[in-house]
Amino acid sequence: MIIDVHGHYTTAPAALGEWRNRQVAALKDPSLQPKVSELKISDDDIRESIETNQLRLMRERGSDLTLFSPRASFMAHHIGNFETSSTWAAICNELCHRVSELFPDHFVPVAMLPQSPGVDPASCIPELEKCVKEYGAVGINLNPDPSGGHWTSPPLTDRAWYPIYEKMVEYDLPAMVHVSTSCNACFHTTGAHYINADTTAVMQLIQGDLFNDFPTLKFLIPHGGGAAPYHWGRYRGLAQELKKPLLDTHLLNNIYFDTCVYHQPGINLLTEVIPAKNILFASEMIGAVRGVDPQTGHYYDDTKRYVEATQNLSAEEKHQVYEGNARRVFTRLDARLKARGL
């Protein structure tokens, strides 16, 4: 089985974006506030949005199952207040649940959290619990910067985040550390802010001792880990200067990297530097980079081609990357698959 651990509902029906625009407009004029009941998206609307997009590409590229969460750039936690984010997260999570119900063989939900700048992360727990208990979510997306590119939140190692970590441990939920839209003109959302955040998360975890307090906590650093694998020597050296343990024990029992790296040399480097046990297959298809690479004639985000072509992975290691690691890291996914005899 080939499991893609990084998928977003980027092709949601247009009615979702239209409702969101009304919600945002209501921040200036409360009389424009839409009711949740006014959002009408039918099962047929969802089927069309998935069958002609993600599912079609999964079949063409040869992947079987996608862990599916709301569109990352749409999370936009910096907009409005906690009530704004809470309503929006609930709508988006329910839609991903509906996708998983309509296509149970191909999609499994991962939840976004209703984060908001300056609001206690513990406020996200009711939505987290609902998504696990009612929707069968197998993981969460955690935004380390709800401010949208201004980084006003404490680092991931700060105790302010501990209520979420305690729930992650309780439910054995991994978190993908994934920022959302940048409202800072200095940082392009997908070209800079995303990669900055991946790299920043790795360095924050090096600086702290979070996994001493939560030895079973699991983080997935997306987009191949940002700059971290490319500069792994720098981070090994910084850990040494900070009197931290070797990264193999300080980080690699708890953090993982995905394969959302969109050229062959990048995957070759990732698989040479990072142990195979810490790499999970992913594509983030129909995401940040949707075009065709003129050098290869294939879509940039067709990451399976790169994994297949690299010389750094044995057949057994490719099995780990494609399936084994995902089932080991996302234990609720593994239980779900075993219940279906898979």
mmCIF file of C-alpha atoms in Angstrom:
data_model
loop_
_atom_site.group_PDB
_atom_site.id
_atom_site.type_symbol
_atom_site.label_atom_id
_atom_site.label_comp_id
_atom_site.label_asym_id
_atom_site.label_seq_id
_atom_site.Cartn_x
_atom_site.Cartn_y
_atom_site.Cartn_z
ATOM 1 C CA MET A 1 0.000 0.000 0.000
ATOM 2 C CA ILE A 2 1.242 3.481 -0.867
ATOM 3 C CA ILE A 3 0.079 5.979 1.754
ATOM 4 C CA ASP A 4 0.354 9.709 1.088
ATOM 5 C CA VAL A 5 0.490 11.389 4.497
ATOM 6 C CA HIS A 6 0.155 14.964 3.238
ATOM 7 C CA GLY A 7 -3.028 15.850 1.390
ATOM 8 C CA HIS A 8 -5.224 18.944 1.650
ATOM 9 C CA TYR A 9 -8.716 19.632 0.361
ATOM 10 C CA THR A 10 -7.497 22.288 -2.071
ATOM 11 C CA THR A 11 -10.292 21.502 -4.525
ATOM 12 C CA ALA A 12 -13.253 22.008 -2.203
ATOM 13 C CA PRO A 13 -16.423 23.245 -3.923
ATOM 14 C CA ALA A 14 -16.555 26.982 -4.585
ATOM 15 C CA ALA A 15 -19.376 27.415 -2.049
ATOM 16 C CA LEU A 16 -16.845 26.914 0.759
ATOM 17 C CA GLY A 17 -14.725 29.876 -0.300
ATOM 18 C CA GLU A 18 -17.796 31.998 -0.883
ATOM 19 C CA TRP A 19 -19.050 31.296 2.646
ATOM 20 C CA ARG A 20 -15.606 32.117 4.040
ATOM 21 C CA ASN A 21 -15.563 35.445 2.193
ATOM 22 C CA ARG A 22 -18.850 36.324 3.852
ATOM 23 C CA GLN A 23 -17.503 35.330 7.247
ATOM 24 C CA VAL A 24 -14.455 37.557 6.777
ATOM 25 C CA ALA A 25 -16.586 40.464 5.521
ATOM 26 C CA ALA A 26 -18.695 40.169 8.675
ATOM 27 C CA LEU A 27 -15.682 41.079 10.787
ATOM 28 C CA LYS A 28 -16.198 44.649 9.568
ATOM 29 C CA ASP A 29 -19.977 44.490 9.302
ATOM 30 C CA PRO A 30 -21.550 41.962 11.710
ATOM 31 C CA SER A 31 -24.843 42.190 9.854
ATOM 32 C CA LEU A 32 -23.212 40.209 7.041
ATOM 33 C CA GLN A 33 -22.414 37.245 9.307
ATOM 34 C CA PRO A 34 -23.481 34.038 7.509
ATOM 35 C CA LYS A 35 -25.066 31.131 9.312
ATOM 36 C CA VAL A 36 -23.328 27.756 9.100
ATOM 37 C CA SER A 37 -26.613 26.318 7.841
ATOM 38 C CA GLU A 38 -26.382 28.591 4.794
ATOM 39 C CA LEU A 39 -23.401 26.660 3.461
ATOM 40 C CA LYS A 40 -24.809 24.109 1.042
ATOM 41 C CA ILE A 41 -22.425 21.469 -0.307
ATOM 42 C CA SER A 42 -23.981 18.231 -1.487
ATOM 43 C CA ASP A 43 -22.416 14.788 -1.573
ATOM 44 C CA ASP A 44 -22.417 15.035 -5.357
ATOM 45 C CA ASP A 45 -20.484 18.308 -5.126
ATOM 46 C CA ILE A 46 -17.866 16.579 -2.986
ATOM 47 C CA ARG A 47 -17.708 13.551 -5.277
ATOM 48 C CA GLU A 48 -17.102 15.717 -8.316
ATOM 49 C CA SER A 49 -14.412 17.763 -6.556
ATOM 50 C CA ILE A 50 -12.519 14.621 -5.510
ATOM 51 C CA GLU A 51 -13.057 12.248 -8.418
ATOM 52 C CA THR A 52 -11.861 14.724 -11.031
ATOM 53 C CA ASN A 53 -8.888 15.907 -9.000
ATOM 54 C CA GLN A 54 -7.162 14.077 -6.126
ATOM 55 C CA LEU A 55 -8.607 10.633 -6.798
ATOM 56 C CA ARG A 56 -7.872 10.852 -10.518
ATOM 57 C CA LEU A 57 -4.235 11.740 -9.846
ATOM 58 C CA MET A 58 -3.886 9.078 -7.156
ATOM 59 C CA ARG A 59 -4.955 6.465 -9.680
ATOM 60 C CA GLU A 60 -2.696 7.858 -12.392
ATOM 61 C CA ARG A 61 0.337 8.048 -10.123
ATOM 62 C CA GLY A 62 -0.227 4.837 -8.220
ATOM 63 C CA SER A 63 -0.995 5.862 -4.635
ATOM 64 C CA ASP A 64 -3.700 4.172 -2.597
ATOM 65 C CA LEU A 65 -4.584 6.242 0.462
ATOM 66 C CA THR A 66 -4.270 9.912 1.404
ATOM 67 C CA LEU A 67 -4.339 11.476 4.858
ATOM 68 C CA PHE A 68 -6.605 14.405 4.121
ATOM 69 C CA SER A 69 -6.882 17.703 5.981
ATOM 70 C CA PRO A 70 -8.370 21.130 5.261
ATOM 71 C CA ARG A 71 -6.506 23.377 2.868
ATOM 72 C CA ALA A 72 -3.503 24.730 4.750
ATOM 73 C CA SER A 73 -3.527 28.230 3.293
ATOM 74 C CA PHE A 74 -7.256 28.470 4.081
ATOM 75 C CA MET A 75 -6.716 27.858 7.822
ATOM 76 C CA ALA A 76 -5.704 31.543 8.089
ATOM 77 C CA HIS A 77 -5.694 31.571 11.865
ATOM 78 C CA HIS A 78 -4.702 35.247 11.898
ATOM 79 C CA ILE A 79 -8.139 36.273 10.626
ATOM 80 C CA GLY A 80 -10.702 37.336 13.227
ATOM 81 C CA ASN A 81 -10.759 35.834 16.685
ATOM 82 C CA PHE A 82 -11.133 32.415 18.270
ATOM 83 C CA GLU A 83 -14.847 32.292 17.438
ATOM 84 C CA THR A 84 -13.996 32.939 13.784
ATOM 85 C CA SER A 85 -11.414 30.160 13.742
ATOM 86 C CA SER A 86 -13.580 27.779 15.733
ATOM 87 C CA THR A 87 -16.501 28.028 13.316
ATOM 88 C CA TRP A 88 -14.236 27.819 10.272
ATOM 89 C CA ALA A 89 -12.287 24.810 11.591
ATOM 90 C CA ALA A 90 -15.482 22.937 12.396
ATOM 91 C CA ILE A 91 -16.799 23.465 8.859
ATOM 92 C CA CYS A 92 -13.546 22.443 7.175
ATOM 93 C CA ASN A 93 -13.032 19.386 9.377
ATOM 94 C CA GLU A 94 -16.564 18.191 8.745
ATOM 95 C CA LEU A 95 -15.993 18.453 4.991
ATOM 96 C CA CYS A 96 -12.852 16.307 5.184
ATOM 97 C CA HIS A 97 -14.791 13.799 7.265
ATOM 98 C CA ARG A 98 -17.473 13.692 4.588
ATOM 99 C CA VAL A 99 -14.790 13.021 1.960
ATOM 100 C CA SER A 100 -13.540 10.094 4.035
ATOM 101 C CA GLU A 101 -17.079 8.751 4.383
ATOM 102 C CA LEU A 102 -17.740 8.979 0.646
ATOM 103 C CA PHE A 103 -14.321 7.519 -0.276
ATOM 104 C CA PRO A 104 -13.368 5.317 2.695
ATOM 105 C CA ASP A 105 -10.851 3.292 0.675
ATOM 106 C CA HIS A 106 -8.872 6.349 -0.343
ATOM 107 C CA PHE A 107 -9.091 9.150 2.249
ATOM 108 C CA VAL A 108 -8.637 9.343 6.031
ATOM 109 C CA PRO A 109 -9.200 12.638 7.897
ATOM 110 C CA VAL A 110 -6.603 14.743 9.664
ATOM 111 C CA ALA A 111 -7.908 17.718 11.644
ATOM 112 C CA MET A 112 -7.048 21.390 11.620
ATOM 113 C CA LEU A 113 -7.236 23.196 14.957
ATOM 114 C CA PRO A 114 -9.145 26.425 15.694
ATOM 115 C CA GLN A 115 -6.031 28.342 16.660
ATOM 116 C CA SER A 116 -6.023 32.112 17.084
ATOM 117 C CA PRO A 117 -3.187 34.533 17.947
ATOM 118 C CA GLY A 118 -2.816 35.140 21.651
ATOM 119 C CA VAL A 119 -5.444 32.546 22.568
ATOM 120 C CA ASP A 120 -4.568 29.660 24.902
ATOM 121 C CA PRO A 121 -3.859 26.563 22.749
ATOM 122 C CA ALA A 122 -5.975 24.575 25.224
ATOM 123 C CA SER A 123 -9.006 26.188 23.589
ATOM 124 C CA CYS A 124 -8.425 23.845 20.620
ATOM 125 C CA ILE A 125 -8.993 20.682 22.617
ATOM 126 C CA PRO A 126 -12.794 20.342 22.142
ATOM 127 C CA GLU A 127 -12.427 20.416 18.345
ATOM 128 C CA LEU A 128 -9.497 18.001 18.521
ATOM 129 C CA GLU A 129 -11.483 15.539 20.623
ATOM 130 C CA LYS A 130 -14.552 15.817 18.399
ATOM 131 C CA CYS A 131 -12.498 15.075 15.295
ATOM 132 C CA VAL A 132 -10.926 12.000 16.899
ATOM 133 C CA LYS A 133 -14.089 10.603 18.485
ATOM 134 C CA GLU A 134 -16.687 11.497 15.844
ATOM 135 C CA TYR A 135 -14.721 11.784 12.609
ATOM 136 C CA GLY A 136 -11.980 9.202 13.145
ATOM 137 C CA ALA A 137 -9.149 11.688 12.637
ATOM 138 C CA VAL A 138 -5.751 9.990 12.817
ATOM 139 C CA GLY A 139 -3.645 13.147 13.227
ATOM 140 C CA ILE A 140 -3.733 16.922 13.507
ATOM 141 C CA ASN A 141 -2.136 19.895 11.804
ATOM 142 C CA LEU A 142 -0.477 22.243 14.280
ATOM 143 C CA ASN A 143 0.300 25.812 13.236
ATOM 144 C CA PRO A 144 3.359 27.117 15.134
ATOM 145 C CA ASP A 145 2.595 30.662 13.951
ATOM 146 C CA PRO A 146 -1.129 31.552 14.097
ATOM 147 C CA SER A 147 -0.182 35.209 13.524
ATOM 148 C CA GLY A 148 0.432 34.541 9.835
ATOM 149 C CA GLY A 149 4.113 35.320 9.437
ATOM 150 C CA HIS A 150 4.795 37.568 12.430
ATOM 151 C CA TRP A 151 5.728 34.765 14.877
ATOM 152 C CA THR A 152 4.063 36.137 17.992
ATOM 153 C CA SER A 153 3.527 32.695 19.577
ATOM 154 C CA PRO A 154 6.052 31.053 21.907
ATOM 155 C CA PRO A 155 8.281 28.309 20.510
ATOM 156 C CA LEU A 156 6.929 24.789 20.233
ATOM 157 C CA THR A 157 8.922 23.797 23.310
ATOM 158 C CA ASP A 158 7.084 26.304 25.524
ATOM 159 C CA ARG A 159 4.724 24.947 28.162
ATOM 160 C CA ALA A 160 1.862 26.935 26.630
ATOM 161 C CA TRP A 161 1.585 24.169 24.030
ATOM 162 C CA TYR A 162 1.545 21.370 26.596
ATOM 163 C CA PRO A 163 -2.264 20.949 26.791
ATOM 164 C CA ILE A 164 -2.291 20.004 23.096
ATOM 165 C CA TYR A 165 0.707 17.714 23.541
ATOM 166 C CA GLU A 166 -0.995 15.965 26.439
ATOM 167 C CA LYS A 167 -3.992 15.223 24.200
ATOM 168 C CA MET A 168 -1.699 14.099 21.394
ATOM 169 C CA VAL A 169 -0.101 11.604 23.750
ATOM 170 C CA GLU A 170 -3.457 10.513 25.181
ATOM 171 C CA TYR A 171 -4.874 9.750 21.723
ATOM 172 C CA ASP A 172 -1.529 8.831 20.149
ATOM 173 C CA LEU A 173 -1.968 11.526 17.510
ATOM 174 C CA PRO A 174 0.968 12.792 15.472
ATOM 175 C CA ALA A 175 0.968 16.456 14.493
ATOM 176 C CA MET A 176 2.114 17.823 11.179
ATOM 177 C CA VAL A 177 3.732 21.169 11.936
ATOM 178 C CA HIS A 178 2.150 23.255 9.189
ATOM 179 C CA VAL A 179 1.728 27.009 8.995
ATOM 180 C CA SER A 180 -0.949 28.762 6.983
ATOM 181 C CA THR A 181 -1.192 31.902 4.860
ATOM 182 C CA SER A 182 1.430 34.592 5.396
ATOM 183 C CA CYS A 183 0.062 38.085 5.835
ATOM 184 C CA ASN A 184 3.625 39.420 6.091
ATOM 185 C CA ALA A 185 4.700 40.788 2.699
ATOM 186 C CA CYS A 186 8.276 39.708 3.394
ATOM 187 C CA PHE A 187 7.331 36.020 3.265
ATOM 188 C CA HIS A 188 5.668 34.399 0.278
ATOM 189 C CA THR A 189 3.251 31.864 1.728
ATOM 190 C CA THR A 190 4.386 28.641 0.063
ATOM 191 C CA GLY A 191 7.838 29.646 -1.164
ATOM 192 C CA ALA A 192 9.161 31.196 2.043
ATOM 193 C CA HIS A 193 6.773 30.999 5.011
ATOM 194 C CA TYR A 194 6.170 27.245 4.737
ATOM 195 C CA ILE A 195 9.840 26.374 4.392
ATOM 196 C CA ASN A 196 10.855 28.895 7.061
ATOM 197 C CA ALA A 197 8.410 27.293 9.477
ATOM 198 C CA ASP A 198 9.644 23.766 8.809
ATOM 199 C CA THR A 199 13.219 24.840 9.449
ATOM 200 C CA THR A 200 12.258 26.914 12.494
ATOM 201 C CA ALA A 201 10.393 23.998 14.050
ATOM 202 C CA VAL A 202 13.454 21.769 13.757
ATOM 203 C CA MET A 203 15.678 24.380 15.395
ATOM 204 C CA GLN A 204 13.195 25.047 18.206
ATOM 205 C CA LEU A 205 13.102 21.332 18.977
ATOM 206 C CA ILE A 206 16.900 21.196 18.990
ATOM 207 C CA GLN A 207 17.096 24.101 21.434
ATOM 208 C CA GLY A 208 14.628 22.581 23.884
ATOM 209 C CA ASP A 209 14.149 19.295 25.675
ATOM 210 C CA LEU A 210 10.490 18.741 24.822
ATOM 211 C CA PHE A 211 10.806 15.011 24.276
ATOM 212 C CA ASN A 212 12.123 14.509 27.803
ATOM 213 C CA ASP A 213 8.661 15.587 28.970
ATOM 214 C CA PHE A 214 6.810 13.804 26.149
ATOM 215 C CA PRO A 215 8.894 10.823 25.033
ATOM 216 C CA THR A 216 6.110 9.458 22.783
ATOM 217 C CA LEU A 217 5.210 12.759 21.104
ATOM 218 C CA LYS A 218 5.442 12.635 17.296
ATOM 219 C CA PHE A 219 5.871 15.513 14.877
ATOM 220 C CA LEU A 220 5.880 15.345 11.101
ATOM 221 C CA ILE A 221 7.930 18.151 9.565
ATOM 222 C CA PRO A 222 6.515 18.665 6.062
ATOM 223 C CA HIS A 223 8.047 19.749 2.766
ATOM 224 C CA GLY A 224 11.021 17.494 3.343
ATOM 225 C CA GLY A 225 11.919 19.239 6.584
ATOM 226 C CA GLY A 226 12.539 22.659 5.045
ATOM 227 C CA ALA A 227 16.241 23.468 5.029
ATOM 228 C CA ALA A 228 17.084 21.039 7.827
ATOM 229 C CA PRO A 229 18.272 18.012 5.796
ATOM 230 C CA TYR A 230 20.313 20.254 3.484
ATOM 231 C CA HIS A 231 22.016 21.825 6.518
ATOM 232 C CA TRP A 232 22.052 18.738 8.753
ATOM 233 C CA GLY A 233 25.716 19.328 9.582
ATOM 234 C CA ARG A 234 24.896 22.816 10.821
ATOM 235 C CA TYR A 235 22.170 21.468 13.098
ATOM 236 C CA ARG A 236 24.347 18.645 14.398
ATOM 237 C CA GLY A 237 27.004 21.238 15.194
ATOM 238 C CA LEU A 238 24.564 23.631 16.855
ATOM 239 C CA ALA A 239 23.161 20.809 18.987
ATOM 240 C CA GLN A 240 26.701 19.984 20.042
ATOM 241 C CA GLU A 241 27.412 23.604 21.006
ATOM 242 C CA LEU A 242 24.149 23.716 22.967
ATOM 243 C CA LYS A 243 25.276 20.606 24.892
ATOM 244 C CA LYS A 244 22.366 18.601 23.535
ATOM 245 C CA PRO A 245 22.488 14.882 22.749
ATOM 246 C CA LEU A 246 23.235 13.669 19.240
ATOM 247 C CA LEU A 247 20.347 14.391 16.896
ATOM 248 C CA ASP A 248 19.762 10.666 16.416
ATOM 249 C CA THR A 249 18.510 10.500 19.994
ATOM 250 C CA HIS A 250 17.576 14.158 20.598
ATOM 251 C CA LEU A 251 15.181 14.360 17.621
ATOM 252 C CA LEU A 252 14.913 11.267 15.475
ATOM 253 C CA ASN A 253 12.894 9.181 17.908
ATOM 254 C CA ASN A 254 10.136 11.782 17.660
ATOM 255 C CA ILE A 255 10.290 13.763 14.431
ATOM 256 C CA TYR A 256 9.731 12.643 10.858
ATOM 257 C CA PHE A 257 10.042 14.218 7.426
ATOM 258 C CA ASP A 258 7.814 13.842 4.383
ATOM 259 C CA THR A 259 8.750 13.613 0.706
ATOM 260 C CA CYS A 260 7.087 16.832 -0.503
ATOM 261 C CA VAL A 261 10.301 17.774 -2.289
ATOM 262 C CA TYR A 262 9.768 18.480 -5.939
ATOM 263 C CA HIS A 263 12.889 17.411 -7.793
ATOM 264 C CA GLN A 264 15.109 14.343 -7.906
ATOM 265 C CA PRO A 265 18.246 15.874 -6.344
ATOM 266 C CA GLY A 266 16.143 16.994 -3.358
ATOM 267 C CA ILE A 267 14.786 13.494 -2.709
ATOM 268 C CA ASN A 268 18.256 12.060 -3.213
ATOM 269 C CA LEU A 269 19.625 14.387 -0.542
ATOM 270 C CA LEU A 270 16.752 13.741 1.854
ATOM 271 C CA THR A 271 17.151 9.972 1.587
ATOM 272 C CA GLU A 272 20.926 10.190 1.942
ATOM 273 C CA VAL A 273 20.914 12.384 5.046
ATOM 274 C CA ILE A 274 17.802 11.292 6.963
ATOM 275 C CA PRO A 275 17.351 7.622 7.976
ATOM 276 C CA ALA A 276 14.668 5.781 6.017
ATOM 277 C CA LYS A 277 12.779 5.094 9.263
ATOM 278 C CA ASN A 278 12.151 8.837 9.589
ATOM 279 C CA ILE A 279 10.805 9.475 6.074
ATOM 280 C CA LEU A 280 7.116 9.203 5.129
ATOM 281 C CA PHE A 281 5.812 9.331 1.584
ATOM 282 C CA ALA A 282 3.804 12.439 0.693
ATOM 283 C CA SER A 283 3.033 14.624 -2.298
ATOM 284 C CA GLU A 284 0.728 17.492 -1.207
ATOM 285 C CA MET A 285 -0.755 17.065 -4.682
ATOM 286 C CA ILE A 286 -2.706 19.946 -6.203
ATOM 287 C CA GLY A 287 -0.977 22.104 -3.635
ATOM 288 C CA ALA A 288 1.714 24.751 -3.738
ATOM 289 C CA VAL A 289 3.341 23.578 -6.982
ATOM 290 C CA ARG A 290 0.863 22.345 -9.577
ATOM 291 C CA GLY A 291 2.720 22.687 -12.866
ATOM 292 C CA VAL A 292 4.689 20.363 -15.122
ATOM 293 C CA ASP A 293 8.488 20.377 -14.903
ATOM 294 C CA PRO A 294 9.763 21.151 -18.418
ATOM 295 C CA GLN A 295 12.958 19.235 -17.686
ATOM 296 C CA THR A 296 11.100 15.966 -17.052
ATOM 297 C CA GLY A 297 7.682 16.384 -18.628
ATOM 298 C CA HIS A 298 6.059 15.273 -15.366
ATOM 299 C CA TYR A 299 4.269 17.167 -12.625
ATOM 300 C CA TYR A 300 6.591 18.579 -9.981
ATOM 301 C CA ASP A 301 4.425 17.096 -7.215
ATOM 302 C CA ASP A 302 4.498 13.551 -8.617
ATOM 303 C CA THR A 303 6.867 12.587 -5.828
ATOM 304 C CA LYS A 304 6.498 8.821 -6.249
ATOM 305 C CA ARG A 305 8.696 9.080 -9.345
ATOM 306 C CA TYR A 306 11.529 10.517 -7.278
ATOM 307 C CA VAL A 307 11.241 7.897 -4.556
ATOM 308 C CA GLU A 308 11.259 5.150 -7.160
ATOM 309 C CA ALA A 309 14.315 6.594 -8.912
ATOM 310 C CA THR A 310 16.563 7.295 -5.941
ATOM 311 C CA GLN A 311 19.493 4.937 -5.441
ATOM 312 C CA ASN A 312 19.573 5.565 -1.693
ATOM 313 C CA LEU A 313 16.704 3.288 -0.673
ATOM 314 C CA SER A 314 16.555 -0.483 -0.759
ATOM 315 C CA ALA A 315 13.308 -2.252 -1.606
ATOM 316 C CA GLU A 316 12.633 -2.764 2.097
ATOM 317 C CA GLU A 317 13.352 0.889 2.857
ATOM 318 C CA LYS A 318 10.964 1.977 0.110
ATOM 319 C CA HIS A 319 8.302 -0.173 1.731
ATOM 320 C CA GLN A 320 8.981 1.670 4.997
ATOM 321 C CA VAL A 321 8.679 5.043 3.278
ATOM 322 C CA TYR A 322 5.523 4.108 1.367
ATOM 323 C CA GLU A 323 3.612 2.286 4.082
ATOM 324 C CA GLY A 324 5.464 0.937 7.101
ATOM 325 C CA ASN A 325 6.484 4.247 8.630
ATOM 326 C CA ALA A 326 3.034 5.786 8.155
ATOM 327 C CA ARG A 327 1.402 2.884 9.966
ATOM 328 C CA ARG A 328 3.995 3.029 12.745
ATOM 329 C CA VAL A 329 3.728 6.797 13.235
ATOM 330 C CA PHE A 330 -0.047 7.094 12.692
ATOM 331 C CA THR A 331 -1.105 4.242 14.963
ATOM 332 C CA ARG A 332 -4.790 5.133 14.687
ATOM 333 C CA LEU A 333 -4.466 4.753 10.930
ATOM 334 C CA ASP A 334 -2.838 1.364 11.399
ATOM 335 C CA ALA A 335 -5.696 0.241 13.662
ATOM 336 C CA ARG A 336 -8.217 1.493 11.109
ATOM 337 C CA LEU A 337 -6.538 -0.442 8.317
ATOM 338 C CA LYS A 338 -6.211 -3.615 10.392
ATOM 339 C CA ALA A 339 -9.910 -3.440 11.207
ATOM 340 C CA ARG A 340 -10.497 -3.638 7.463
ATOM 341 C CA GLY A 341 -8.131 -6.576 7.095
ATOM 342 C CA LEU A 342 -5.343 -4.506 5.531
#
